[in-house]
Amino acid sequence: MSLEFRTLQPAQYVRKHIEAGFRPDGRKLSERRPVSISSGHIKSADGSAIVRQGNTTVVCGIKLELSKPATEAPNTGFIVPNVTLPAMCHPSVKSGPPSADAQSLSTFIKEVIESSQLIDPADLCPIPSKAAWVLFIDVICLDHDGNIKDAAVAAVVASLRSLKLPRVEYDSDMEKICVTSDFVELSLRDLVVSSSFAVLDVGSVNLIADPTWEEEERVDSTITLVLFESGDICLTAHSGGLPISQQTLQSAMKLATTQSKEVLKALKLLK
Amino acid sequence: MQASASLSFTRPNRSVKPLIEGPLQGILAPNNPKRLDGRAFENVRELYVQTRIVHESSGSCYLQSANAKVIASVDGPRPNRYAYERGDITCDFRFAPFSAATRRSTRRSGEEREYSSMVTQALLPSLHLDKIPKSSIDVYISVIEADGTIACVASAITAASIALCEAGIEMDGLTVGCSAVRAGGRICVDCTGVEEKNVEGYLLLASMPRLKKVCNIVHVGPWEADDVTHVSVMEGCVGWFGTDTRMTWVFG
C-alpha cells in the first residue's frame, strides 16, 4: 500500500513523513547520511577522489596541462571545473548536452574554489610569463540520490589534496621548459565542507539535512552553506521559491557547523 | 601573495599535456621474455566484479581489471512504440575526461560512437529482444580509468552483459569480451595502455563461453593464417568467465 502511495503521490508521501518528524529512509530531519571518501585510486588522473554519501556516488578526477599564462595575468594559472551528470546516474536524466542542473553545479564548484581561495595562484604558475598549470577538475556523478553539491565539494577538495604537481624548470639558454619527475604536493590554504538543507513548509518550516533525490524534488527550497574548517562561511547558496527567515538561516548555520566536522575528519584521514 | 593575482577560471586557448622527463617505460619488444606486470603473454588480468552499483537503474555493474575501471548501467526496458517486433537496444559508451594519459574532451567523440556500436553489436547475438517488443533498453557505459583502450572496450562488453543480466533481460548466456594485440610477430592478450602502443594490429572478440559461441569479432591489421590468436583470446574469455560458482556469487 505504501509503495503505491509513494509512486502515485510522492509529494504527499514526503510531506507526511516530515510532518511526523522523520524521513522516508528513517533518518531524523537533521541527520546526514554517512560519508565515505577515498582518494588517489585513479592512476590515469593526477589527482582523484571518490565520495559516497548514502547512494549518491561522485567521482572527481584532475588532469594537469601546461599552458602559457595570459598576458594580463603572467603570474597565475588556470582552473577549469566541470560537473557532468551522465544519463546513467538517474532515470530522469537524459543523455545529451549538459543540462541546467549540471551547468549550475559546475558554476557552484567554480564559485567555491574562487571564494575559498583554497589555492595560491602562484603555486599554479611555476615559471611566470612562460609556464602555467591548467587544472582540469572533472566531477562525474555515477549515482544520483540527492545532494550532489555536498558530495561534489568533498570530492574536489579530496582530489586537490591528493594532487601532486611536477616541478618545472626553465632552461634560459635553450629557452626550453622541462617538466621533471620531481613531484610536489599542492598545499591548500584551508579545507571547506558543504552542507545542504532542503526546506519544506508544512505549517512550520522544517530544515531537512542532506536530502535524497526523492526529497529534493518535492521540497520548496534548498540552502547550501559552505564552511571553512574554522566555521567561517565561504559561500551561501539559496535556491527555490520559499523565502527563508533569519531564524531558519541561523539554525542551518548551527547544524552545518556541527555536521561538517564529520566530513572534515574524513578528509583529514586521507593524508 | 599579491592581492591582485587571482586564478583564472576560463580555459586557456592552448594547453598541452606535460611530457615528464624520466626513464622511459618499457614497451612490448619482440625479444622481451616477459611482460611488464609479470604475466605470461596469453594471460588475462585479474577481474573484480560488483553489481548493484547504481541504485535506481534496472541493472548495473562495476568491473575492475587491474587498473582499468568500467561501470555499466542499464535503464529499461522502457516503452517505445516504434520498436515493433523486437526490443531496441542502444549503448552509450563514454570515457571520463581523466580516464587516459591525455585528457579527453567532455563532448562525445567519433571514437566513442564507434565503441558504442561495437558494444551493441557484441551484445545483440545473446539477447532475446523478441521477448520484449515495443520496448527499448539503454545501456550506459562509463570508463573511469582506461588501461589499454581495446582491452577497455572488451571489459565494457563484459560489464554491459552482466548489467543486462541483473536487469532481467532474457539472454542465451553472458557475453565476455577479450582483446589481443600483435606486435613484432608476437600475440599478447589483454594489453595495458603501454603495451598497446605501436602495434601491428589488434583483435577484439566477444563470446559466450558457456555456449562456446563467438558473438562478435573486430579485427584490424595483418595476421598469419595459422595464428592461434582466436583460440588464445577465446581461452582468455573462458578464463575470465571461470566456473559457474564465481558468477553466481556475484549475483547472490
Coordinates of C-alpha atoms in Angstrom, one line a residue:
Chain A
M1 CA 0.0 0.0 0.0
S2 CA 2.7 2.4 0.9
L3 CA 4.6 1.7 -2.3
E4 CA 1.6 2.7 -4.3
F5 CA 1.3 5.9 -2.3
R6 CA 5.0 6.6 -2.8
T7 CA 4.7 6.2 -6.6
L8 CA 1.4 7.9 -7.2
Q9 CA 1.7 10.8 -4.7
P10 CA 5.3 11.3 -4.0
A11 CA 4.9 14.8 -2.7
Q12 CA 2.3 13.8 -0.1
Y13 CA 4.5 10.8 0.8
V14 CA 7.4 13.0 1.7
R15 CA 5.2 15.6 3.5
K16 CA 3.5 13.0 5.7
H17 CA 6.9 11.8 6.8
I18 CA 8.3 15.3 7.5
E19 CA 5.2 16.2 9.5
A20 CA 5.7 13.1 11.7
G21 CA 9.3 14.2 12.2
F22 CA 11.3 11.7 10.3
R23 CA 12.1 10.8 6.6
P24 CA 11.3 8.0 4.2
D25 CA 14.6 6.3 4.8
G26 CA 14.2 6.5 8.6
R27 CA 16.6 9.3 9.3
K28 CA 15.8 12.2 11.6
L29 CA 15.3 15.6 9.9
S30 CA 18.8 16.9 10.9
E31 CA 20.6 13.6 10.3
R32 CA 23.0 13.3 7.4
R33 CA 23.9 10.1 5.6
P34 CA 27.3 8.6 6.4
V35 CA 30.0 9.8 4.1
S36 CA 33.0 7.8 2.8
I37 CA 35.8 9.4 0.8
S38 CA 38.7 7.7 -0.8
S39 CA 41.4 9.4 -2.9
G40 CA 44.2 8.7 -5.3
H41 CA 42.9 5.4 -6.7
I42 CA 42.6 6.5 -10.4
K43 CA 46.1 6.3 -11.7
S44 CA 45.4 8.0 -15.0
A45 CA 44.3 11.1 -13.2
D46 CA 46.8 13.4 -11.5
G47 CA 44.5 13.8 -8.5
S48 CA 41.3 11.9 -7.9
A49 CA 38.7 11.1 -5.3
I50 CA 35.5 9.1 -4.9
V51 CA 32.8 10.2 -2.5
R52 CA 29.8 8.1 -1.4
Q53 CA 27.1 9.7 0.6
G54 CA 24.4 7.0 1.1
N55 CA 23.5 6.1 -2.5
T56 CA 24.9 9.3 -4.1
T57 CA 28.3 8.5 -5.7
V58 CA 30.5 11.1 -7.2
V59 CA 34.0 10.7 -8.8
C60 CA 36.4 13.6 -9.3
G61 CA 39.5 13.5 -11.5
I62 CA 42.1 16.2 -12.0
K63 CA 44.2 16.4 -15.1
L64 CA 47.2 18.7 -15.4
E65 CA 48.1 20.5 -18.6
L66 CA 50.7 23.2 -19.3
S67 CA 50.0 26.5 -20.9
K68 CA 51.4 29.9 -21.4
P69 CA 49.9 32.3 -18.8
A70 CA 47.6 35.0 -20.0
T71 CA 49.4 38.2 -20.9
E72 CA 47.3 40.3 -18.4
A73 CA 48.0 37.7 -15.6
P74 CA 51.5 36.4 -16.0
N75 CA 51.7 35.0 -12.5
T76 CA 48.7 32.9 -12.3
G77 CA 47.4 29.5 -13.5
F78 CA 44.1 28.2 -14.7
I79 CA 41.4 26.1 -13.1
V80 CA 38.6 24.7 -15.3
P81 CA 36.0 22.9 -13.2
N82 CA 33.2 20.8 -14.8
V83 CA 30.4 18.7 -13.4
T84 CA 28.8 16.0 -15.5
L85 CA 25.5 14.3 -14.7
P86 CA 25.6 11.4 -17.2
A87 CA 22.4 9.6 -18.2
M88 CA 23.4 6.6 -16.0
C89 CA 23.1 8.4 -12.7
H90 CA 19.3 8.5 -12.6
P91 CA 16.4 7.5 -14.9
S92 CA 15.2 11.1 -15.0
V93 CA 18.5 12.3 -16.6
K94 CA 18.6 12.2 -20.4
S95 CA 21.7 11.9 -22.4
G96 CA 22.8 14.9 -24.5
P97 CA 24.4 18.3 -23.8
P98 CA 24.8 19.4 -20.2
S99 CA 21.5 20.2 -18.5
A100 CA 20.8 23.3 -16.5
D101 CA 21.4 21.3 -13.3
A102 CA 24.9 20.2 -14.5
Q103 CA 25.8 23.7 -15.6
S104 CA 24.7 25.2 -12.3
L105 CA 26.7 22.6 -10.4
S106 CA 29.8 23.5 -12.5
T107 CA 29.3 27.2 -11.7
F108 CA 28.8 26.3 -8.0
I109 CA 32.1 24.4 -7.8
K110 CA 33.9 27.3 -9.6
E111 CA 32.5 29.7 -7.0
V112 CA 33.5 27.5 -4.1
I113 CA 37.1 27.3 -5.4
E114 CA 37.2 31.1 -6.1
S115 CA 35.5 32.2 -2.9
S116 CA 37.5 29.9 -0.6
Q117 CA 40.9 30.9 -2.2
L118 CA 42.0 27.3 -1.5
I119 CA 44.8 27.5 -3.9
D120 CA 47.6 30.1 -4.1
P121 CA 47.6 31.3 -7.7
A122 CA 51.4 31.5 -7.6
D123 CA 51.5 27.7 -6.9
L124 CA 50.0 27.2 -10.3
C125 CA 52.5 29.3 -12.2
P126 CA 55.9 27.7 -11.8
I127 CA 57.6 30.0 -14.4
P128 CA 55.9 33.4 -14.6
S129 CA 55.1 34.6 -18.1
K130 CA 56.3 31.2 -19.5
A131 CA 54.6 28.2 -18.0
A132 CA 51.4 27.9 -16.0
W133 CA 49.4 24.9 -14.9
V134 CA 45.9 24.3 -16.1
L135 CA 43.9 22.2 -13.7
F136 CA 41.0 20.4 -15.4
I137 CA 38.7 19.3 -12.5
D138 CA 36.1 16.9 -13.8
V139 CA 33.4 15.7 -11.5
I140 CA 31.2 12.9 -12.7
C141 CA 28.1 11.8 -10.8
L142 CA 27.7 8.0 -11.0
D143 CA 24.6 7.6 -8.9
H144 CA 22.3 10.5 -8.1
D145 CA 20.4 10.2 -4.9
G146 CA 20.2 13.9 -4.0
N147 CA 22.7 16.4 -2.6
I148 CA 25.3 16.3 -5.3
K149 CA 26.6 19.7 -4.2
D150 CA 28.0 18.4 -0.9
A151 CA 29.4 15.3 -2.5
A152 CA 31.0 17.3 -5.3
V153 CA 32.7 19.8 -3.0
A154 CA 34.1 16.9 -0.8
A155 CA 35.3 15.1 -3.9
V156 CA 37.0 18.3 -5.3
V157 CA 38.7 19.1 -2.0
A158 CA 39.8 15.5 -1.5
S159 CA 41.2 15.2 -5.1
L160 CA 43.0 18.6 -4.7
R161 CA 44.6 17.2 -1.5
S162 CA 45.8 14.2 -3.5
L163 CA 47.2 16.2 -6.3
K164 CA 50.9 16.3 -6.9
L165 CA 52.5 18.9 -9.2
P166 CA 55.7 18.1 -11.1
R167 CA 58.5 20.6 -10.6
V168 CA 59.0 22.7 -13.7
E169 CA 62.4 24.1 -14.7
Y170 CA 63.3 26.7 -17.3
D171 CA 66.5 26.5 -19.3
S172 CA 67.0 30.1 -20.3
D173 CA 69.9 29.3 -22.7
M174 CA 67.9 26.8 -24.7
E175 CA 64.6 28.6 -23.9
K176 CA 63.1 25.2 -23.1
I177 CA 60.6 24.3 -20.4
C178 CA 61.5 21.0 -18.7
V179 CA 59.0 19.1 -16.6
T180 CA 60.8 16.9 -14.1
S181 CA 59.6 13.8 -12.4
D182 CA 60.0 15.5 -9.0
F183 CA 56.5 15.8 -7.5
V184 CA 55.4 18.4 -5.0
E185 CA 52.1 18.3 -3.2
L186 CA 49.7 21.2 -3.8
S187 CA 49.2 22.9 -0.5
L188 CA 45.7 24.0 0.2
R189 CA 45.1 27.2 2.3
D190 CA 42.2 25.6 4.2
L191 CA 39.6 23.0 3.9
V192 CA 35.9 23.6 3.0
V193 CA 32.9 21.5 3.6
S194 CA 29.5 22.0 2.1
S195 CA 26.2 21.3 4.0
S196 CA 23.0 21.4 2.1
F197 CA 19.5 21.6 3.5
A198 CA 16.1 21.2 1.9
V199 CA 13.4 23.5 3.3
L200 CA 9.8 22.4 3.5
D201 CA 6.9 24.4 4.9
V202 CA 4.4 22.1 6.5
G203 CA 2.8 24.7 8.7
S204 CA 6.2 25.1 10.4
V205 CA 9.3 25.5 8.4
N206 CA 11.5 22.4 8.5
L207 CA 15.1 22.0 7.7
I208 CA 16.0 18.7 6.1
A209 CA 19.7 17.9 6.2
D210 CA 21.3 16.0 3.3
P211 CA 18.2 15.5 1.2
T212 CA 17.8 12.4 -1.1
W213 CA 16.6 12.7 -4.7
E214 CA 13.0 12.0 -3.7
E215 CA 13.1 14.7 -1.1
E216 CA 14.9 17.3 -3.2
E217 CA 12.3 17.0 -5.9
R218 CA 9.4 17.7 -3.6
V219 CA 10.6 20.5 -1.3
D220 CA 10.1 24.2 -1.5
S221 CA 13.7 25.4 -1.3
T222 CA 17.3 24.4 -0.8
I223 CA 20.0 26.2 1.2
T224 CA 23.7 25.3 0.9
L225 CA 26.3 26.5 3.3
V226 CA 30.0 26.1 2.5
L227 CA 32.1 26.5 5.7
F228 CA 35.8 26.7 6.4
E229 CA 37.3 24.5 9.0
S230 CA 37.2 27.4 11.4
G231 CA 33.5 27.7 11.0
D232 CA 33.6 30.9 8.9
I233 CA 31.3 31.0 5.9
C234 CA 32.9 30.6 2.5
L235 CA 29.7 30.6 0.4
T236 CA 25.9 30.6 0.9
A237 CA 23.5 29.5 -1.8
H238 CA 19.8 29.5 -1.7
S239 CA 17.5 28.3 -4.5
G240 CA 13.8 27.6 -4.7
G241 CA 10.7 29.6 -4.2
L242 CA 10.3 29.8 -0.4
P243 CA 11.5 33.0 1.4
I244 CA 13.6 32.0 4.4
S245 CA 13.6 33.7 7.8
Q246 CA 16.7 34.7 9.7
Q247 CA 15.9 32.1 12.3
T248 CA 15.9 29.3 9.8
L249 CA 19.2 30.5 8.4
Q250 CA 20.7 30.6 11.9
S251 CA 19.5 27.1 12.6
A252 CA 21.0 25.9 9.3
M253 CA 24.3 27.6 10.3
K254 CA 24.4 25.8 13.6
L255 CA 23.6 22.4 12.1
A256 CA 26.2 23.0 9.3
T257 CA 28.9 23.8 11.8
T258 CA 28.4 20.6 13.8
Q259 CA 27.8 18.4 10.8
S260 CA 30.8 19.5 8.8
K261 CA 33.1 18.1 11.5
E262 CA 32.5 14.5 10.3
V263 CA 33.4 15.3 6.7
L264 CA 36.5 17.3 7.9
K265 CA 37.6 14.2 9.8
A266 CA 37.2 12.0 6.8
L267 CA 39.1 14.5 4.6
K268 CA 42.0 14.7 7.1
L269 CA 42.2 10.9 7.3
L270 CA 43.1 10.7 3.7
K271 CA 46.6 12.0 4.2
Chain B
M1 CA 50.8 36.6 -2.2
Q2 CA 49.7 39.7 -4.1
A3 CA 46.1 40.6 -3.7
S4 CA 45.8 41.5 -7.4
A5 CA 46.8 38.0 -8.6
S6 CA 43.8 35.7 -8.8
L7 CA 43.1 32.5 -10.6
S8 CA 41.6 32.4 -14.0
F9 CA 38.6 30.2 -14.4
T10 CA 38.3 30.4 -18.2
R11 CA 40.1 27.8 -20.2
P12 CA 43.3 29.0 -22.0
N13 CA 43.4 28.8 -25.8
R14 CA 46.1 26.2 -25.9
S15 CA 47.3 23.8 -23.2
V16 CA 49.3 20.7 -23.6
K17 CA 50.0 17.6 -21.6
P18 CA 53.3 17.9 -19.7
L19 CA 55.9 15.5 -21.0
I20 CA 57.7 14.4 -17.9
E21 CA 61.4 13.6 -18.4
G22 CA 62.4 10.5 -16.8
P23 CA 63.1 6.9 -17.5
L24 CA 61.1 5.7 -20.5
Q25 CA 58.7 2.9 -19.7
G26 CA 59.4 -0.4 -21.4
I27 CA 57.3 -1.1 -24.4
L28 CA 56.4 -4.6 -25.7
A29 CA 59.5 -5.6 -27.6
P30 CA 60.0 -8.7 -29.6
N31 CA 62.8 -10.0 -27.5
N32 CA 61.3 -9.3 -24.1
P33 CA 60.8 -12.7 -22.4
K34 CA 58.1 -11.3 -20.0
R35 CA 55.5 -8.6 -19.8
L36 CA 55.9 -5.6 -17.5
D37 CA 53.5 -6.8 -15.0
G38 CA 54.9 -10.3 -14.9
R39 CA 52.0 -12.0 -16.7
A40 CA 52.5 -14.6 -19.5
F41 CA 51.6 -13.3 -22.9
E42 CA 48.4 -15.3 -23.0
N43 CA 47.2 -14.5 -19.5
V44 CA 44.4 -12.0 -18.7
R45 CA 44.4 -9.7 -15.8
E46 CA 42.6 -10.5 -12.6
L47 CA 38.9 -9.4 -12.6
Y48 CA 36.8 -7.9 -9.9
V49 CA 33.1 -7.5 -10.5
Q50 CA 30.3 -6.0 -8.4
T51 CA 26.7 -5.5 -9.2
R52 CA 24.0 -3.1 -7.8
I53 CA 26.2 -0.1 -8.1
V54 CA 23.6 2.4 -9.3
H55 CA 20.6 2.2 -7.1
E56 CA 17.9 3.5 -9.5
S57 CA 19.0 1.5 -12.5
S58 CA 17.4 -1.8 -13.6
G59 CA 20.9 -3.4 -13.5
S60 CA 24.4 -2.1 -13.1
C61 CA 27.9 -3.5 -12.9
Y62 CA 31.3 -2.2 -11.8
L63 CA 34.2 -4.1 -13.4
Q64 CA 37.8 -3.7 -12.5
S65 CA 40.6 -5.4 -14.3
A66 CA 43.9 -4.4 -12.7
N67 CA 43.9 -0.6 -13.2
A68 CA 41.1 -0.4 -15.7
K69 CA 37.7 0.6 -14.2
V70 CA 34.4 0.4 -16.1
I71 CA 30.8 1.0 -14.9
A72 CA 27.8 -0.2 -16.9
S73 CA 24.2 0.7 -16.1
V74 CA 21.0 -0.4 -17.7
D75 CA 17.9 1.6 -18.0
G76 CA 14.8 -0.2 -19.2
P77 CA 13.0 -1.9 -20.7
R78 CA 11.1 1.2 -21.3
P79 CA 8.0 1.5 -23.6
N80 CA 8.9 2.5 -27.2
R81 CA 6.1 2.3 -29.7
Y82 CA 8.5 2.4 -32.7
A83 CA 10.2 -0.9 -31.8
Y84 CA 7.6 -3.2 -33.3
E85 CA 8.7 -6.8 -33.3
R86 CA 11.9 -6.6 -31.3
G87 CA 13.1 -4.5 -28.5
D88 CA 15.6 -1.9 -29.3
I89 CA 19.0 -1.6 -27.5
T90 CA 21.3 1.4 -27.5
C91 CA 24.7 1.7 -25.9
D92 CA 26.2 4.9 -24.8
F93 CA 29.9 4.4 -24.3
R94 CA 31.8 7.3 -22.6
F95 CA 35.3 7.9 -21.4
A96 CA 35.7 10.0 -18.4
P97 CA 37.9 13.0 -19.2
F98 CA 40.5 11.8 -16.7
S99 CA 40.5 8.2 -17.8
A100 CA 43.6 8.3 -20.0
A101 CA 47.0 9.9 -20.0
T102 CA 45.8 12.7 -22.2
R103 CA 42.7 14.4 -21.1
R104 CA 39.6 13.7 -23.2
S105 CA 37.0 16.3 -24.1
T106 CA 33.6 16.0 -22.4
R107 CA 32.0 16.2 -25.8
R108 CA 31.1 12.9 -27.5
S109 CA 33.8 12.0 -30.0
G110 CA 33.7 9.8 -33.1
E111 CA 35.8 7.2 -31.3
E112 CA 33.2 6.9 -28.5
R113 CA 30.4 6.5 -31.1
E114 CA 32.4 3.7 -32.8
Y115 CA 33.0 1.9 -29.5
S116 CA 29.3 2.3 -28.6
S117 CA 28.3 0.5 -31.8
M118 CA 31.0 -2.2 -31.2
V119 CA 29.5 -3.0 -27.8
T120 CA 25.9 -3.0 -29.2
Q121 CA 27.0 -5.5 -31.9
A122 CA 28.7 -7.7 -29.4
L123 CA 25.6 -7.8 -27.1
L124 CA 22.9 -8.4 -29.7
P125 CA 23.5 -12.1 -30.5
S126 CA 22.9 -13.2 -26.9
L127 CA 19.8 -11.2 -26.1
H128 CA 16.2 -12.3 -26.7
L129 CA 15.0 -9.0 -27.8
D130 CA 11.9 -10.5 -29.5
K131 CA 10.6 -11.3 -26.0
I132 CA 10.4 -7.5 -25.3
P133 CA 8.6 -6.0 -28.3
K134 CA 7.7 -2.3 -28.2
S135 CA 10.5 -1.6 -25.6
S136 CA 13.8 0.0 -25.7
I137 CA 16.8 -0.6 -23.4
D138 CA 19.6 1.9 -22.8
V139 CA 23.0 0.7 -21.7
Y140 CA 25.2 3.4 -20.3
I141 CA 28.9 2.6 -20.0
S142 CA 31.3 4.9 -18.3
V143 CA 35.0 4.3 -18.3
I144 CA 36.5 5.7 -15.2
E145 CA 40.1 4.6 -15.9
A146 CA 41.3 3.0 -19.1
D147 CA 44.4 0.9 -19.1
G148 CA 44.5 -0.1 -22.8
T149 CA 41.7 1.2 -25.0
I150 CA 40.8 -2.0 -26.8
A151 CA 41.0 -4.0 -23.5
C152 CA 38.7 -1.5 -22.0
V153 CA 36.1 -1.9 -24.8
A154 CA 36.3 -5.7 -24.1
S155 CA 35.7 -5.1 -20.4
A156 CA 32.8 -2.8 -21.3
I157 CA 31.2 -5.6 -23.2
T158 CA 31.5 -7.9 -20.2
A159 CA 30.2 -5.3 -17.8
A160 CA 27.3 -4.4 -20.0
S161 CA 26.3 -8.1 -20.3
I162 CA 26.4 -8.5 -16.5
A163 CA 24.3 -5.4 -16.0
L164 CA 21.8 -6.6 -18.6
C165 CA 21.6 -9.9 -16.8
E166 CA 20.9 -8.2 -13.5
A167 CA 18.2 -6.1 -15.2
G168 CA 16.4 -9.4 -16.0
I169 CA 16.8 -9.2 -19.8
E170 CA 16.5 -12.7 -21.3
M171 CA 19.7 -13.9 -22.8
D172 CA 21.3 -17.1 -24.0
G173 CA 24.4 -16.6 -21.8
L174 CA 26.8 -14.0 -20.5
T175 CA 28.9 -12.3 -23.2
V176 CA 32.5 -11.9 -22.3
G177 CA 34.9 -9.7 -24.2
C178 CA 38.6 -10.2 -24.6
S179 CA 41.3 -8.5 -26.7
A180 CA 44.7 -9.2 -28.1
V181 CA 47.4 -7.3 -30.0
R182 CA 50.0 -8.3 -32.4
A183 CA 53.4 -6.7 -32.1
G184 CA 56.7 -7.8 -33.5
G185 CA 55.2 -11.1 -34.6
R186 CA 54.0 -11.9 -31.1
I187 CA 50.5 -12.2 -29.8
C188 CA 49.7 -10.5 -26.5
V189 CA 46.4 -11.0 -24.8
D190 CA 44.6 -8.3 -22.7
C191 CA 47.1 -5.5 -23.1
T192 CA 47.7 -2.5 -20.9
G193 CA 48.0 1.1 -22.3
V194 CA 51.7 0.9 -22.6
E195 CA 51.6 -2.4 -24.4
E196 CA 49.1 -1.2 -26.9
K197 CA 51.3 1.4 -28.3
N198 CA 53.0 0.8 -31.7
V199 CA 51.3 -2.5 -32.5
E200 CA 50.7 -4.0 -35.9
G201 CA 47.1 -5.0 -35.3
Y202 CA 44.6 -5.8 -32.7
L203 CA 41.7 -8.2 -32.2
L204 CA 38.6 -7.8 -30.1
L205 CA 36.5 -10.9 -29.6
A206 CA 33.2 -11.2 -27.7
S207 CA 32.0 -14.7 -27.0
M208 CA 29.6 -16.6 -24.9
P209 CA 31.9 -19.0 -23.1
R210 CA 29.1 -21.2 -21.8
L211 CA 27.8 -22.0 -25.3
K212 CA 31.3 -21.8 -26.8
K213 CA 30.0 -19.3 -29.4
V214 CA 31.5 -16.2 -30.8
C215 CA 29.3 -13.1 -30.8
N216 CA 31.4 -10.5 -32.5
I217 CA 34.9 -10.1 -33.9
V218 CA 36.7 -6.8 -34.6
H219 CA 40.0 -7.4 -36.3
V220 CA 42.4 -4.8 -37.5
G221 CA 45.8 -5.4 -39.1
P222 CA 47.6 -8.3 -40.8
W223 CA 47.7 -11.7 -39.1
E224 CA 49.2 -15.0 -40.0
A225 CA 46.8 -17.6 -41.3
D226 CA 47.8 -20.2 -38.8
D227 CA 47.9 -17.8 -35.8
V228 CA 46.4 -19.2 -32.6
T229 CA 45.1 -15.8 -31.6
H230 CA 41.5 -16.6 -31.8
V231 CA 42.0 -19.6 -29.6
S232 CA 44.1 -17.7 -27.1
V233 CA 41.6 -14.9 -26.9
M234 CA 38.7 -17.4 -26.5
E235 CA 40.6 -19.0 -23.7
G236 CA 41.0 -15.6 -22.2
C237 CA 37.2 -15.2 -22.2
V238 CA 36.8 -18.6 -20.6
G239 CA 39.5 -17.8 -18.0
W240 CA 37.5 -14.7 -17.0
F241 CA 34.2 -16.4 -17.1
G242 CA 35.6 -19.0 -14.7
T243 CA 33.2 -21.5 -13.2
D244 CA 29.5 -21.2 -12.6
T245 CA 30.1 -20.7 -8.9
R246 CA 32.1 -17.5 -9.4
M247 CA 29.4 -15.8 -11.4
T248 CA 26.5 -16.9 -9.2
W249 CA 28.4 -15.5 -6.2
V250 CA 28.4 -12.2 -8.0
F251 CA 24.6 -12.2 -8.2
G252 CA 23.9 -13.9 -5.0

